[in-house]
Amino acid sequence: MCGIVGYVGPNVDEKALTVVMEGLARLEYRGYDSAGVALVTEDGIEAEKRAGKLENLRSALDAHPLDGSRTAIGHTRWATHGGPTDGNAHPHRGGQDDKLALIHNGIIENFHSLKKGLLAAGAQFQSETDTEVAAKLVGAEFDKTGDLTTAMLNAVQQLEGAFTLLAIHADQPGVVVGARRNSPLVVGLGDGENFLGSDVAAFIGYTRQALELGQDQIVTITPDGYSVMGFDGRPAEGTHYEVTWDAAAAEKGGYATFMEKEINDQPHAVADTLLGRTDESGALVLDEVRISEEQLRAVDKITVVACGTAAYAGMVAKYAIE
């Protein structure tokens, strides 16, 4: 499951990037194969992304530092549509002059049809991802409306699937807009600054006040506050709570051990695995396998290679397969 972090604060300095990189480090436990960040600077959107571990991204940022900013987003990615490459890593760009940057967790199920429409309208794509389709779509909507929240609202009404989206735009430097459907997104409420994250581990070093968004909701954060609306455009509310555990416990989701967390995460993990993997009739669709049904049915032996608890899971799978 991908990790997502967003930040907006009062000052143009190094803090925005620091917060996002620290948040991504705390979300490494979720697993990933690439990472990236984007900031709104005086020169517009500046971004860096790299396949591999977070250290690869840090090295790239050390070699080519980004300018100071008060607004930043960051992402760690597990490859779904498109392999784990620099080009497929998030953020992706959209809108006139690529002024929008967007990160995404989940699956956009109707990205093929949306991409056809965007290509017909003149959009050019640089990656193999469904995320870039969302970026081009939100960017196109911003070009029509001039407002990032409205652009996000218009875009999510066209999306099918399960997703969390975060977007920033060069023309609105003190704003981050997020949206969620069947994928987690939490707001961190600070003093003159606000945060977004896949879970509270992303920002627990800065605030313990959090707001959990409901299903099909959009949130806009600025240094001074936040607003929430539903995908229908009506004002909405999230659920406010105080985080009572520390940073180490936050990575465990409040559980005493990672084992307990992983046991309780299993229903969500199975659901995440199946995102975008079924057609309208409920039949399983595995596009990445790239073999025919006849070839699959001809397989007479499956070898499960694993270690640790995954090996135990493989033993259970043996009985299910047989």
PDB file of C-alpha atoms in Angstrom:
ATOM      1  CA  MET A   1       0.000   0.000   0.000  1.00  0.00           C
ATOM      2  CA  CYS A   2       1.432   3.395  -0.983  1.00  0.00           C
ATOM      3  CA  GLY A   3       2.372   6.112   1.489  1.00  0.00           C
ATOM      4  CA  ILE A   4       1.080   9.659   1.049  1.00  0.00           C
ATOM      5  CA  VAL A   5       2.113  12.878   2.836  1.00  0.00           C
ATOM      6  CA  GLY A   6       1.028  16.492   2.363  1.00  0.00           C
ATOM      7  CA  TYR A   7       1.998  19.708   4.151  1.00  0.00           C
ATOM      8  CA  VAL A   8       1.227  23.419   4.033  1.00  0.00           C
ATOM      9  CA  GLY A   9       2.745  25.963   6.423  1.00  0.00           C
ATOM     10  CA  PRO A  10       3.181  29.709   6.896  1.00  0.00           C
ATOM     11  CA  ASN A  11       6.767  30.189   5.729  1.00  0.00           C
ATOM     12  CA  VAL A  12       8.735  29.658   2.535  1.00  0.00           C
ATOM     13  CA  ASP A  13      11.642  27.586   3.833  1.00  0.00           C
ATOM     14  CA  GLU A  14      12.976  24.046   4.085  1.00  0.00           C
ATOM     15  CA  LYS A  15      10.351  22.785   6.546  1.00  0.00           C
ATOM     16  CA  ALA A  16       7.817  21.658   3.938  1.00  0.00           C
ATOM     17  CA  LEU A  17      10.286  19.269   2.322  1.00  0.00           C
ATOM     18  CA  THR A  18      11.595  18.144   5.718  1.00  0.00           C
ATOM     19  CA  VAL A  19       8.100  17.291   6.972  1.00  0.00           C
ATOM     20  CA  VAL A  20       7.288  15.318   3.839  1.00  0.00           C
ATOM     21  CA  MET A  21      10.555  13.369   3.801  1.00  0.00           C
ATOM     22  CA  GLU A  22      10.218  12.543   7.504  1.00  0.00           C
ATOM     23  CA  GLY A  23       6.647  11.429   6.886  1.00  0.00           C
ATOM     24  CA  LEU A  24       7.677   9.168   4.029  1.00  0.00           C
ATOM     25  CA  ALA A  25      10.364   7.621   6.227  1.00  0.00           C
ATOM     26  CA  ARG A  26       7.739   6.820   8.868  1.00  0.00           C
ATOM     27  CA  LEU A  27       5.567   5.227   6.194  1.00  0.00           C
ATOM     28  CA  GLU A  28       8.315   2.959   4.854  1.00  0.00           C
ATOM     29  CA  TYR A  29       6.821   0.063   6.825  1.00  0.00           C
ATOM     30  CA  ARG A  30       3.956   0.028   4.304  1.00  0.00           C
ATOM     31  CA  GLY A  31       6.366  -1.142   1.599  1.00  0.00           C
ATOM     32  CA  TYR A  32       7.229   0.600  -1.670  1.00  0.00           C
ATOM     33  CA  ASP A  33       9.403   0.449  -4.782  1.00  0.00           C
ATOM     34  CA  SER A  34       9.808   4.158  -5.630  1.00  0.00           C
ATOM     35  CA  ALA A  35       9.388   7.576  -4.034  1.00  0.00           C
ATOM     36  CA  GLY A  36       8.922  11.201  -5.016  1.00  0.00           C
ATOM     37  CA  VAL A  37       8.120  14.719  -3.825  1.00  0.00           C
ATOM     38  CA  ALA A  38       6.764  17.947  -5.307  1.00  0.00           C
ATOM     39  CA  LEU A  39       6.801  21.511  -3.956  1.00  0.00           C
ATOM     40  CA  VAL A  40       5.284  24.829  -4.979  1.00  0.00           C
ATOM     41  CA  THR A  41       8.148  27.341  -5.207  1.00  0.00           C
ATOM     42  CA  GLU A  42       8.495  30.863  -6.574  1.00  0.00           C
ATOM     43  CA  ASP A  43       9.398  29.291  -9.921  1.00  0.00           C
ATOM     44  CA  GLY A  44       6.347  26.995  -9.985  1.00  0.00           C
ATOM     45  CA  ILE A  45       6.247  23.262  -9.330  1.00  0.00           C
ATOM     46  CA  GLU A  46       9.575  21.609  -8.512  1.00  0.00           C
ATOM     47  CA  ALA A  47       9.661  17.821  -8.222  1.00  0.00           C
ATOM     48  CA  GLU A  48      12.034  14.906  -7.833  1.00  0.00           C
ATOM     49  CA  LYS A  49      11.313  11.179  -7.944  1.00  0.00           C
ATOM     50  CA  ARG A  50      13.338   7.999  -8.022  1.00  0.00           C
ATOM     51  CA  ALA A  51      12.781   4.266  -8.295  1.00  0.00           C
ATOM     52  CA  GLY A  52      14.110   2.214  -5.414  1.00  0.00           C
ATOM     53  CA  LYS A  53      14.524   3.101  -1.775  1.00  0.00           C
ATOM     54  CA  LEU A  54      13.957   6.476  -0.152  1.00  0.00           C
ATOM     55  CA  GLU A  55      17.721   6.877   0.065  1.00  0.00           C
ATOM     56  CA  ASN A  56      17.812   7.156  -3.741  1.00  0.00           C
ATOM     57  CA  LEU A  57      15.442  10.117  -3.526  1.00  0.00           C
ATOM     58  CA  ARG A  58      17.493  11.700  -0.736  1.00  0.00           C
ATOM     59  CA  SER A  59      20.645  11.396  -2.840  1.00  0.00           C
ATOM     60  CA  ALA A  60      18.920  13.045  -5.803  1.00  0.00           C
ATOM     61  CA  LEU A  61      17.710  15.903  -3.594  1.00  0.00           C
ATOM     62  CA  ASP A  62      21.194  16.358  -2.137  1.00  0.00           C
ATOM     63  CA  ALA A  63      22.649  16.531  -5.645  1.00  0.00           C
ATOM     64  CA  HIS A  64      19.963  18.911  -6.934  1.00  0.00           C
ATOM     65  CA  PRO A  65      18.337  20.739  -3.987  1.00  0.00           C
ATOM     66  CA  LEU A  66      14.820  22.100  -4.417  1.00  0.00           C
ATOM     67  CA  ASP A  67      13.943  25.686  -3.524  1.00  0.00           C
ATOM     68  CA  GLY A  68      12.213  26.609  -0.283  1.00  0.00           C
ATOM     69  CA  SER A  69       8.448  26.220  -0.108  1.00  0.00           C
ATOM     70  CA  ARG A  70       5.500  26.280   2.263  1.00  0.00           C
ATOM     71  CA  THR A  71       3.614  23.578   0.340  1.00  0.00           C
ATOM     72  CA  ALA A  72       4.731  20.020  -0.435  1.00  0.00           C
ATOM     73  CA  ILE A  73       3.455  16.526  -1.177  1.00  0.00           C
ATOM     74  CA  GLY A  74       5.305  13.211  -1.112  1.00  0.00           C
ATOM     75  CA  HIS A  75       4.650   9.622  -2.091  1.00  0.00           C
ATOM     76  CA  THR A  76       5.996   6.096  -1.819  1.00  0.00           C
ATOM     77  CA  ARG A  77       4.679   3.746  -4.507  1.00  0.00           C
ATOM     78  CA  TRP A  78       3.977   0.061  -4.968  1.00  0.00           C
ATOM     79  CA  ALA A  79       3.840  -0.484  -8.734  1.00  0.00           C
ATOM     80  CA  THR A  80       0.439  -1.476 -10.148  1.00  0.00           C
ATOM     81  CA  HIS A  81      -0.052   0.057 -13.600  1.00  0.00           C
ATOM     82  CA  GLY A  82       3.465   0.422 -14.989  1.00  0.00           C
ATOM     83  CA  GLY A  83       6.735  -0.931 -13.622  1.00  0.00           C
ATOM     84  CA  PRO A  84       8.888   0.527 -10.815  1.00  0.00           C
ATOM     85  CA  THR A  85      10.766   3.171 -12.824  1.00  0.00           C
ATOM     86  CA  ASP A  86      11.671   6.824 -12.323  1.00  0.00           C
ATOM     87  CA  GLY A  87       9.111   7.815 -14.942  1.00  0.00           C
ATOM     88  CA  ASN A  88       6.268   5.866 -13.371  1.00  0.00           C
ATOM     89  CA  ALA A  89       7.021   7.130  -9.852  1.00  0.00           C
ATOM     90  CA  HIS A  90       4.798   9.869  -8.445  1.00  0.00           C
ATOM     91  CA  PRO A  91       4.193  12.828  -8.557  1.00  0.00           C
ATOM     92  CA  HIS A  92       2.721  13.192 -12.031  1.00  0.00           C
ATOM     93  CA  ARG A  93       2.020  16.476 -13.767  1.00  0.00           C
ATOM     94  CA  GLY A  94      -1.001  17.971 -15.473  1.00  0.00           C
ATOM     95  CA  GLY A  95      -2.656  21.149 -16.666  1.00  0.00           C
ATOM     96  CA  GLN A  96      -1.344  24.015 -18.735  1.00  0.00           C
ATOM     97  CA  ASP A  97       2.463  24.225 -18.498  1.00  0.00           C
ATOM     98  CA  ASP A  98       2.393  21.234 -16.114  1.00  0.00           C
ATOM     99  CA  LYS A  99       1.502  23.554 -13.230  1.00  0.00           C
ATOM    100  CA  LEU A 100      -0.245  20.765 -11.308  1.00  0.00           C
ATOM    101  CA  ALA A 101       1.399  17.895  -9.423  1.00  0.00           C
ATOM    102  CA  LEU A 102      -0.583  14.913  -8.146  1.00  0.00           C
ATOM    103  CA  ILE A 103       0.073  11.751  -6.138  1.00  0.00           C
ATOM    104  CA  HIS A 104      -2.239   8.776  -5.835  1.00  0.00           C
ATOM    105  CA  ASN A 105      -2.858   5.635  -3.853  1.00  0.00           C
ATOM    106  CA  GLY A 106      -5.211   2.972  -5.226  1.00  0.00           C
ATOM    107  CA  ILE A 107      -6.587   2.009  -8.611  1.00  0.00           C
ATOM    108  CA  ILE A 108      -8.408   4.117 -11.224  1.00  0.00           C
ATOM    109  CA  GLU A 109     -10.524   1.412 -12.833  1.00  0.00           C
ATOM    110  CA  ASN A 110     -11.755   3.462 -15.802  1.00  0.00           C
ATOM    111  CA  PHE A 111      -8.407   5.052 -16.650  1.00  0.00           C
ATOM    112  CA  HIS A 112      -8.345   3.523 -20.151  1.00  0.00           C
ATOM    113  CA  SER A 113     -11.519   5.307 -21.262  1.00  0.00           C
ATOM    114  CA  LEU A 114     -10.497   8.544 -19.541  1.00  0.00           C
ATOM    115  CA  LYS A 115      -7.086   8.411 -21.202  1.00  0.00           C
ATOM    116  CA  LYS A 116      -8.674   8.087 -24.648  1.00  0.00           C
ATOM    117  CA  GLY A 117     -10.649  11.258 -24.046  1.00  0.00           C
ATOM    118  CA  LEU A 118      -7.627  13.137 -22.736  1.00  0.00           C
ATOM    119  CA  LEU A 119      -5.497  12.020 -25.694  1.00  0.00           C
ATOM    120  CA  ALA A 120      -8.198  13.200 -28.067  1.00  0.00           C
ATOM    121  CA  ALA A 121      -8.082  16.583 -26.314  1.00  0.00           C
ATOM    122  CA  GLY A 122      -4.322  16.815 -26.902  1.00  0.00           C
ATOM    123  CA  ALA A 123      -2.864  15.542 -23.627  1.00  0.00           C
ATOM    124  CA  GLN A 124       0.588  13.955 -23.789  1.00  0.00           C
ATOM    125  CA  PHE A 125       1.541  11.165 -21.405  1.00  0.00           C
ATOM    126  CA  GLN A 126       5.011  10.364 -20.075  1.00  0.00           C
ATOM    127  CA  SER A 127       4.251   7.208 -18.068  1.00  0.00           C
ATOM    128  CA  GLU A 128       2.315   3.941 -18.078  1.00  0.00           C
ATOM    129  CA  THR A 129       0.314   4.768 -14.954  1.00  0.00           C
ATOM    130  CA  ASP A 130      -3.343   5.337 -14.160  1.00  0.00           C
ATOM    131  CA  THR A 131      -2.140   8.102 -11.828  1.00  0.00           C
ATOM    132  CA  GLU A 132      -1.006  10.296 -14.700  1.00  0.00           C
ATOM    133  CA  VAL A 133      -4.513  10.053 -16.121  1.00  0.00           C
ATOM    134  CA  ALA A 134      -5.860  11.476 -12.854  1.00  0.00           C
ATOM    135  CA  ALA A 135      -3.215  14.225 -12.944  1.00  0.00           C
ATOM    136  CA  LYS A 136      -4.118  15.221 -16.504  1.00  0.00           C
ATOM    137  CA  LEU A 137      -7.812  15.134 -15.635  1.00  0.00           C
ATOM    138  CA  VAL A 138      -7.506  17.336 -12.534  1.00  0.00           C
ATOM    139  CA  GLY A 139      -5.150  19.635 -14.438  1.00  0.00           C
ATOM    140  CA  ALA A 140      -7.623  20.006 -17.289  1.00  0.00           C
ATOM    141  CA  GLU A 141     -10.406  20.797 -14.830  1.00  0.00           C
ATOM    142  CA  PHE A 142      -8.219  23.435 -13.147  1.00  0.00           C
ATOM    143  CA  ASP A 143      -7.587  25.074 -16.507  1.00  0.00           C
ATOM    144  CA  LYS A 144     -11.374  25.423 -16.856  1.00  0.00           C
ATOM    145  CA  THR A 145     -12.156  26.621 -13.329  1.00  0.00           C
ATOM    146  CA  GLY A 146      -9.006  28.227 -11.909  1.00  0.00           C
ATOM    147  CA  ASP A 147      -9.638  26.608  -8.520  1.00  0.00           C
ATOM    148  CA  LEU A 148      -7.963  23.439  -7.253  1.00  0.00           C
ATOM    149  CA  THR A 149     -10.797  22.310  -4.973  1.00  0.00           C
ATOM    150  CA  THR A 150     -13.372  22.689  -7.742  1.00  0.00           C
ATOM    151  CA  ALA A 151     -11.054  20.929 -10.179  1.00  0.00           C
ATOM    152  CA  MET A 152     -10.684  17.993  -7.784  1.00  0.00           C
ATOM    153  CA  LEU A 153     -14.450  17.822  -7.290  1.00  0.00           C
ATOM    154  CA  ASN A 154     -15.127  17.780 -11.036  1.00  0.00           C
ATOM    155  CA  ALA A 155     -12.435  15.147 -11.577  1.00  0.00           C
ATOM    156  CA  VAL A 156     -13.425  12.667  -8.849  1.00  0.00           C
ATOM    157  CA  GLN A 157     -16.979  12.662 -10.149  1.00  0.00           C
ATOM    158  CA  GLN A 158     -15.539  11.069 -13.304  1.00  0.00           C
ATOM    159  CA  LEU A 159     -13.318   8.498 -11.571  1.00  0.00           C
ATOM    160  CA  GLU A 160     -14.183   4.880 -10.816  1.00  0.00           C
ATOM    161  CA  GLY A 161     -12.228   2.709  -8.404  1.00  0.00           C
ATOM    162  CA  ALA A 162     -10.628   3.090  -4.990  1.00  0.00           C
ATOM    163  CA  PHE A 163      -8.224   5.969  -4.532  1.00  0.00           C
ATOM    164  CA  THR A 164      -6.624   8.668  -2.433  1.00  0.00           C
ATOM    165  CA  LEU A 165      -5.457  11.738  -4.356  1.00  0.00           C
ATOM    166  CA  LEU A 166      -3.378  14.748  -3.275  1.00  0.00           C
ATOM    167  CA  ALA A 167      -2.755  17.696  -5.582  1.00  0.00           C
ATOM    168  CA  ILE A 168      -0.942  21.036  -5.548  1.00  0.00           C
ATOM    169  CA  HIS A 169      -0.908  23.799  -8.167  1.00  0.00           C
ATOM    170  CA  ALA A 170       1.588  26.541  -8.938  1.00  0.00           C
ATOM    171  CA  ASP A 171      -1.186  29.157  -9.092  1.00  0.00           C
ATOM    172  CA  GLN A 172      -2.402  28.329  -5.553  1.00  0.00           C
ATOM    173  CA  PRO A 173       0.842  28.037  -3.565  1.00  0.00           C
ATOM    174  CA  GLY A 174      -0.708  27.772  -0.083  1.00  0.00           C
ATOM    175  CA  VAL A 175      -3.165  24.969  -0.791  1.00  0.00           C
ATOM    176  CA  VAL A 176      -3.155  21.168  -0.821  1.00  0.00           C
ATOM    177  CA  VAL A 177      -6.325  19.347  -1.880  1.00  0.00           C
ATOM    178  CA  GLY A 178      -6.987  15.686  -1.119  1.00  0.00           C
ATOM    179  CA  ALA A 179      -9.770  13.244  -1.952  1.00  0.00           C
ATOM    180  CA  ARG A 180     -10.559   9.703  -0.830  1.00  0.00           C
ATOM    181  CA  ARG A 181     -12.751   6.794  -1.871  1.00  0.00           C
ATOM    182  CA  ASN A 182     -12.183   3.348  -0.315  1.00  0.00           C
ATOM    183  CA  SER A 183      -8.620   4.373   0.557  1.00  0.00           C
ATOM    184  CA  PRO A 184      -7.367   6.058   3.750  1.00  0.00           C
ATOM    185  CA  LEU A 185      -6.591   9.746   4.230  1.00  0.00           C
ATOM    186  CA  VAL A 186      -6.120  11.550   7.561  1.00  0.00           C
ATOM    187  CA  VAL A 187      -5.732  15.283   8.249  1.00  0.00           C
ATOM    188  CA  GLY A 188      -3.224  16.492  10.844  1.00  0.00           C
ATOM    189  CA  LEU A 189      -4.313  19.744  12.495  1.00  0.00           C
ATOM    190  CA  GLY A 190      -1.442  22.015  13.512  1.00  0.00           C
ATOM    191  CA  ASP A 191      -0.918  25.597  14.690  1.00  0.00           C
ATOM    192  CA  GLY A 192      -0.513  27.698  11.544  1.00  0.00           C
ATOM    193  CA  GLU A 193       0.198  24.553   9.542  1.00  0.00           C
ATOM    194  CA  ASN A 194      -1.733  21.470   8.476  1.00  0.00           C
ATOM    195  CA  PHE A 195      -0.895  17.993   7.255  1.00  0.00           C
ATOM    196  CA  LEU A 196      -2.258  15.086   5.228  1.00  0.00           C
ATOM    197  CA  GLY A 197      -1.225  11.458   5.425  1.00  0.00           C
ATOM    198  CA  SER A 198      -2.108   7.864   4.656  1.00  0.00           C
ATOM    199  CA  ASP A 199      -2.133   7.430   8.429  1.00  0.00           C
ATOM    200  CA  VAL A 200      -1.129   9.451  11.489  1.00  0.00           C
ATOM    201  CA  ALA A 201       2.439   8.122  11.381  1.00  0.00           C
ATOM    202  CA  ALA A 202       3.036  10.631   8.569  1.00  0.00           C
ATOM    203  CA  PHE A 203       2.738  13.651  10.863  1.00  0.00           C
ATOM    204  CA  ILE A 204       2.679  12.484  14.495  1.00  0.00           C
ATOM    205  CA  GLY A 205       5.999  14.222  15.151  1.00  0.00           C
ATOM    206  CA  TYR A 206       4.249  17.580  14.652  1.00  0.00           C
ATOM    207  CA  THR A 207       0.678  17.227  15.913  1.00  0.00           C
ATOM    208  CA  ARG A 208      -1.573  14.797  17.745  1.00  0.00           C
ATOM    209  CA  GLN A 209      -4.805  16.408  16.588  1.00  0.00           C
ATOM    210  CA  ALA A 210      -6.247  14.484  13.647  1.00  0.00           C
ATOM    211  CA  LEU A 211      -9.321  14.411  11.443  1.00  0.00           C
ATOM    212  CA  GLU A 212     -10.356  11.188   9.732  1.00  0.00           C
ATOM    213  CA  LEU A 213     -12.159  11.784   6.459  1.00  0.00           C
ATOM    214  CA  GLY A 214     -15.297   9.884   5.586  1.00  0.00           C
ATOM    215  CA  GLN A 215     -16.045   7.991   2.410  1.00  0.00           C
ATOM    216  CA  ASP A 216     -16.181  10.053  -0.803  1.00  0.00           C
ATOM    217  CA  GLN A 217     -14.857  13.267   0.731  1.00  0.00           C
ATOM    218  CA  ILE A 218     -12.561  16.071  -0.431  1.00  0.00           C
ATOM    219  CA  VAL A 219     -10.416  18.120   1.946  1.00  0.00           C
ATOM    220  CA  THR A 220      -8.644  21.412   1.289  1.00  0.00           C
ATOM    221  CA  ILE A 221      -5.901  22.477   3.692  1.00  0.00           C
ATOM    222  CA  THR A 222      -4.204  25.867   4.039  1.00  0.00           C
ATOM    223  CA  PRO A 223      -1.904  27.157   6.807  1.00  0.00           C
ATOM    224  CA  ASP A 224      -4.917  28.659   8.571  1.00  0.00           C
ATOM    225  CA  GLY A 225      -7.446  25.840   8.385  1.00  0.00           C
ATOM    226  CA  TYR A 226      -9.271  23.218   6.390  1.00  0.00           C
ATOM    227  CA  SER A 227     -12.609  22.543   4.714  1.00  0.00           C
ATOM    228  CA  VAL A 228     -14.334  19.278   3.818  1.00  0.00           C
ATOM    229  CA  MET A 229     -16.969  18.505   1.205  1.00  0.00           C
ATOM    230  CA  GLY A 230     -18.536  15.400  -0.251  1.00  0.00           C
ATOM    231  CA  PHE A 231     -18.144  14.241  -3.832  1.00  0.00           C
ATOM    232  CA  ASP A 232     -21.611  15.760  -4.332  1.00  0.00           C
ATOM    233  CA  GLY A 233     -20.198  19.216  -3.586  1.00  0.00           C
ATOM    234  CA  ARG A 234     -22.022  19.642  -0.277  1.00  0.00           C
ATOM    235  CA  PRO A 235     -20.187  20.689   2.917  1.00  0.00           C
ATOM    236  CA  ALA A 236     -19.227  17.713   5.077  1.00  0.00           C
ATOM    237  CA  GLU A 237     -17.412  16.878   8.300  1.00  0.00           C
ATOM    238  CA  GLY A 238     -14.721  14.426   9.263  1.00  0.00           C
ATOM    239  CA  THR A 239     -14.203  12.724  12.611  1.00  0.00           C
ATOM    240  CA  HIS A 240     -11.882  14.627  14.958  1.00  0.00           C
ATOM    241  CA  TYR A 241      -9.738  12.704  17.439  1.00  0.00           C
ATOM    242  CA  GLU A 242      -6.544  12.991  19.461  1.00  0.00           C
ATOM    243  CA  VAL A 243      -3.701  10.566  18.803  1.00  0.00           C
ATOM    244  CA  THR A 244      -2.697   9.123  22.165  1.00  0.00           C
ATOM    245  CA  TRP A 245       0.156   6.845  21.096  1.00  0.00           C
ATOM    246  CA  ASP A 246       3.731   7.809  20.240  1.00  0.00           C
ATOM    247  CA  ALA A 247       5.516   7.784  16.879  1.00  0.00           C
ATOM    248  CA  ALA A 248       6.750   4.204  17.257  1.00  0.00           C
ATOM    249  CA  ALA A 249       3.255   2.992  18.132  1.00  0.00           C
ATOM    250  CA  ALA A 250       1.750   5.032  15.296  1.00  0.00           C
ATOM    251  CA  GLU A 251       3.681   2.936  12.801  1.00  0.00           C
ATOM    252  CA  LYS A 252       1.936  -0.065  14.351  1.00  0.00           C
ATOM    253  CA  GLY A 253      -1.467   1.588  13.956  1.00  0.00           C
ATOM    254  CA  GLY A 254      -1.880   1.764  17.716  1.00  0.00           C
ATOM    255  CA  TYR A 255      -1.331  -1.984  18.204  1.00  0.00           C
ATOM    256  CA  ALA A 256       1.257  -3.304  20.644  1.00  0.00           C
ATOM    257  CA  THR A 257       3.239  -5.200  17.990  1.00  0.00           C
ATOM    258  CA  PHE A 258       3.638  -5.291  14.218  1.00  0.00           C
ATOM    259  CA  MET A 259       2.380  -8.886  14.281  1.00  0.00           C
ATOM    260  CA  GLU A 260      -0.907  -7.825  15.874  1.00  0.00           C
ATOM    261  CA  LYS A 261      -1.222  -4.984  13.377  1.00  0.00           C
ATOM    262  CA  GLU A 262      -0.562  -7.258  10.409  1.00  0.00           C
ATOM    263  CA  ILE A 263      -3.114  -9.799  11.646  1.00  0.00           C
ATOM    264  CA  ASN A 264      -5.762  -7.088  11.876  1.00  0.00           C
ATOM    265  CA  ASP A 265      -4.656  -5.584   8.548  1.00  0.00           C
ATOM    266  CA  GLN A 266      -5.351  -8.802   6.635  1.00  0.00           C
ATOM    267  CA  PRO A 267      -8.934  -7.993   5.547  1.00  0.00           C
ATOM    268  CA  HIS A 268      -7.776  -4.610   4.230  1.00  0.00           C
ATOM    269  CA  ALA A 269      -4.715  -6.166   2.586  1.00  0.00           C
ATOM    270  CA  VAL A 270      -6.854  -8.708   0.730  1.00  0.00           C
ATOM    271  CA  ALA A 271      -9.267  -5.978  -0.360  1.00  0.00           C
ATOM    272  CA  ASP A 272      -6.379  -3.773  -1.549  1.00  0.00           C
ATOM    273  CA  THR A 273      -4.903  -6.692  -3.495  1.00  0.00           C
ATOM    274  CA  LEU A 274      -8.179  -7.151  -5.360  1.00  0.00           C
ATOM    275  CA  LEU A 275      -8.645  -3.457  -6.201  1.00  0.00           C
ATOM    276  CA  GLY A 276      -9.234  -3.147  -9.920  1.00  0.00           C
ATOM    277  CA  ARG A 277      -8.776  -6.891 -10.429  1.00  0.00           C
ATOM    278  CA  THR A 278     -12.396  -7.792 -11.232  1.00  0.00           C
ATOM    279  CA  ASP A 279     -14.614  -6.947 -14.177  1.00  0.00           C
ATOM    280  CA  GLU A 280     -18.273  -5.899 -14.090  1.00  0.00           C
ATOM    281  CA  SER A 281     -19.396  -9.533 -13.778  1.00  0.00           C
ATOM    282  CA  GLY A 282     -17.088 -10.161 -10.813  1.00  0.00           C
ATOM    283  CA  ALA A 283     -14.632 -12.320 -12.781  1.00  0.00           C
ATOM    284  CA  LEU A 284     -10.962 -11.999 -11.828  1.00  0.00           C
ATOM    285  CA  VAL A 285      -8.833  -9.922 -14.230  1.00  0.00           C
ATOM    286  CA  LEU A 286      -5.027 -10.103 -13.974  1.00  0.00           C
ATOM    287  CA  ASP A 287      -3.736  -7.967 -16.845  1.00  0.00           C
ATOM    288  CA  GLU A 288      -0.125  -8.072 -15.620  1.00  0.00           C
ATOM    289  CA  VAL A 289       0.040 -11.889 -15.903  1.00  0.00           C
ATOM    290  CA  ARG A 290      -0.200 -11.619 -19.698  1.00  0.00           C
ATOM    291  CA  ILE A 291      -1.075 -15.275 -20.304  1.00  0.00           C
ATOM    292  CA  SER A 292      -4.288 -16.667 -21.712  1.00  0.00           C
ATOM    293  CA  GLU A 293      -6.910 -18.546 -19.726  1.00  0.00           C
ATOM    294  CA  GLU A 294      -5.996 -21.701 -21.650  1.00  0.00           C
ATOM    295  CA  GLN A 295      -2.332 -21.381 -20.655  1.00  0.00           C
ATOM    296  CA  LEU A 296      -3.282 -20.750 -17.043  1.00  0.00           C
ATOM    297  CA  ARG A 297      -5.539 -23.798 -16.928  1.00  0.00           C
ATOM    298  CA  ALA A 298      -2.688 -25.915 -18.321  1.00  0.00           C
ATOM    299  CA  VAL A 299      -0.468 -25.144 -15.308  1.00  0.00           C
ATOM    300  CA  ASP A 300      -0.150 -28.313 -13.211  1.00  0.00           C
ATOM    301  CA  LYS A 301       2.340 -27.139 -10.576  1.00  0.00           C
ATOM    302  CA  ILE A 302       2.735 -23.964  -8.501  1.00  0.00           C
ATOM    303  CA  THR A 303       5.789 -23.295  -6.338  1.00  0.00           C
ATOM    304  CA  VAL A 304       5.338 -20.876  -3.429  1.00  0.00           C
ATOM    305  CA  VAL A 305       8.682 -19.319  -2.458  1.00  0.00           C
ATOM    306  CA  ALA A 306       8.669 -17.425   0.851  1.00  0.00           C
ATOM    307  CA  CYS A 307      10.214 -17.084   4.293  1.00  0.00           C
ATOM    308  CA  GLY A 308       8.987 -16.190   7.755  1.00  0.00           C
ATOM    309  CA  THR A 309       5.263 -15.660   8.192  1.00  0.00           C
ATOM    310  CA  ALA A 310       4.870 -15.494   4.408  1.00  0.00           C
ATOM    311  CA  ALA A 311       6.011 -19.128   4.292  1.00  0.00           C
ATOM    312  CA  TYR A 312       3.230 -20.028   6.715  1.00  0.00           C
ATOM    313  CA  ALA A 313       0.781 -18.184   4.490  1.00  0.00           C
ATOM    314  CA  GLY A 314       2.119 -20.207   1.563  1.00  0.00           C
ATOM    315  CA  MET A 315       1.435 -23.434   3.455  1.00  0.00           C
ATOM    316  CA  VAL A 316      -2.171 -22.365   3.974  1.00  0.00           C
ATOM    317  CA  ALA A 317      -2.405 -21.345   0.315  1.00  0.00           C
ATOM    318  CA  LYS A 318      -1.262 -24.834  -0.675  1.00  0.00           C
ATOM    319  CA  TYR A 319      -4.451 -26.332   0.712  1.00  0.00           C
ATOM    320  CA  ALA A 320      -6.603 -23.643  -0.890  1.00  0.00           C
ATOM    321  CA  ILE A 321      -4.957 -24.188  -4.284  1.00  0.00           C
ATOM    322  CA  GLU A 322      -5.160 -27.958  -4.102  1.00  0.00           C
TER     323      GLU A 322
END
